[in-house]
Amino acid sequence: MTPPPAFPAILPVVICALLLQACGAPRPRPTLLPAPHSPSGAAAKSGASVSDVRPSRTSPDDVNETAAGVFGDSAGLDADRANPTAPVWDMDVHSYETHARVEHYVNLFSGSSRQYFQERLSRGTRYQPMIREKLRAGGLPEDLTYLALIESGYDPNAYSRAAAVGMWQFMSTTARAVGMRVDWWIDDRRDPAKATDGAIRFLRDLQKQFGSVYLAAAAYNGGPGRVARGLTRFADELKGVVGDAMFFGLAGQDYLRAETKNYVPQLIAAALVAKRPERYDLVVDSLPPYGYDSARVEPGTSLAMVAVASGATVEEVRYLNPSVLRGIAPPDGSLWVHVPTGLADRTRAALDSMPAEEKRGFREVAVTGTTLTPTTLARREKVTVQQLQWFNPSLRTTKSGRLVSGQRLRIPAAHALQFARDLPDPGIERYGSTAATLSNSVHLVRRGETISGLARKYGMSQAQLKSLNAIKGSRLVVGQKLTVKKIATTKKAGVKRAPAKSARR
């Protein structure tokens, strides 16, 4: 009987390979690089292996894997195409699925961390359609959605010890550099759609710079400067290595931080497991897809009044607007707020009919005299001092703790406080105990900036700037951190250095 066209002449050989495997013959194991050190810690203690979690029956996936081992990745892809129900990846995961670190994380995600991974995969079903659509429109592989999985578990409010925030774990400076608003009132890193747009802009620039999705991912984690310097430093060792294999070549040079070395293997493992959950006995619950309509509101409008105007619940409006930190639109400008799909027109019409003082989330009072303190004012207005400070980040007091006379302060309305959040200033980033200020020692590249312009700005020659940052060409990437000439040094006593993760983006 002639095999179907989708299985060309490779099918008999694949079947033979499977029979040999069933009889105990070892499976060919392509090795591009020396195997990394044995895993340690919780993952090693789990004792799991790929064979522990795979079904005992021969499945289309087993055919694909054996074909990949015998013929390389192209044969595996041919077998995938032959099976209409097989998952398809738009990143090259097949070439690296037998890499030791990838297998380690596959075992971890399907073993000791199964429950954790499963819960986050379920949460991701809400956001993945939106993320995939944006990645596709941005010309990036849709499977980069799994970066958000390993970064935050698709949590819009994730907050790291290094002050990286949101689903895509941006530092505030990098977030601003790719077009997000991050200040006392608004933190776009917490908005799933805006943060995804920012991540795509950053990743697209990184891919253009390095010519590889996996190098772009490594630079997203460890910083483009470090990856660029590594490629320059180990150019001889990496001679002849191209494309995505370049990441694994660089990772084998004992140069990248451990977190960055493991980042791409985690991404590949997450993609392998997430697209075949049934193979690893994972149960992923599907949630309603993330979506909303938007309505523009006036400065200071309370989210509570948006809920009233739209007819949505408090929980719905709070969930759709995680970037609004103090429960109101910024006092200095209007804002597009999110409401459930289909309610934008109703919201606009209802808000337009409300008196301005009713929908505003605060009223103002003038400070007169020299005896009033924040505590006495808060007590008089029936709010706490903390709530007073939420709405007055520039509140001024004298050395004796009295309020400075003549300033106007916002007194929050009770309905606005219903949505206000107790969060630190998102713009604060901490650096070393003895270091130059960010603008003096490190420059974060913004759109439109050039090497010649930055060299002039910091009083350096272009050659000095390029040499200091191991830059070969003339192209800069938005979000790239450049070491520049120090103009002044500021001593910051008692401030601890943030973890290494804070330096990446």
Tab-separated table of C-alpha atoms in Angstrom, residues 44 66 73 77 107 128 207 242 302-303 307 322 439 457 497:
chain	number	residue	atom	x	y	z
A	44	ALA	CA	16.863	18.495	40.261
A	66	THR	CA	12.031	10.417	16.128
A	73	ASP	CA	14.178	19.451	12.192
A	77	LEU	CA	8.159	19.618	10.484
A	107	ASN	CA	10.433	18.386	33.221
A	128	GLN	CA	-3.171	35.266	24.452
A	207	GLN	CA	15.467	41.310	16.553
A	242	VAL	CA	24.440	31.779	12.645
A	302	SER	CA	-13.303	59.195	39.119
A	303	LEU	CA	-13.382	55.577	37.978
A	307	ALA	CA	-18.693	52.556	36.607
A	322	PRO	CA	-5.112	48.498	36.306
A	439	SER	CA	21.567	60.720	33.208
A	457	LYS	CA	25.551	65.564	24.287
A	497	ARG	CA	21.878	47.670	44.965
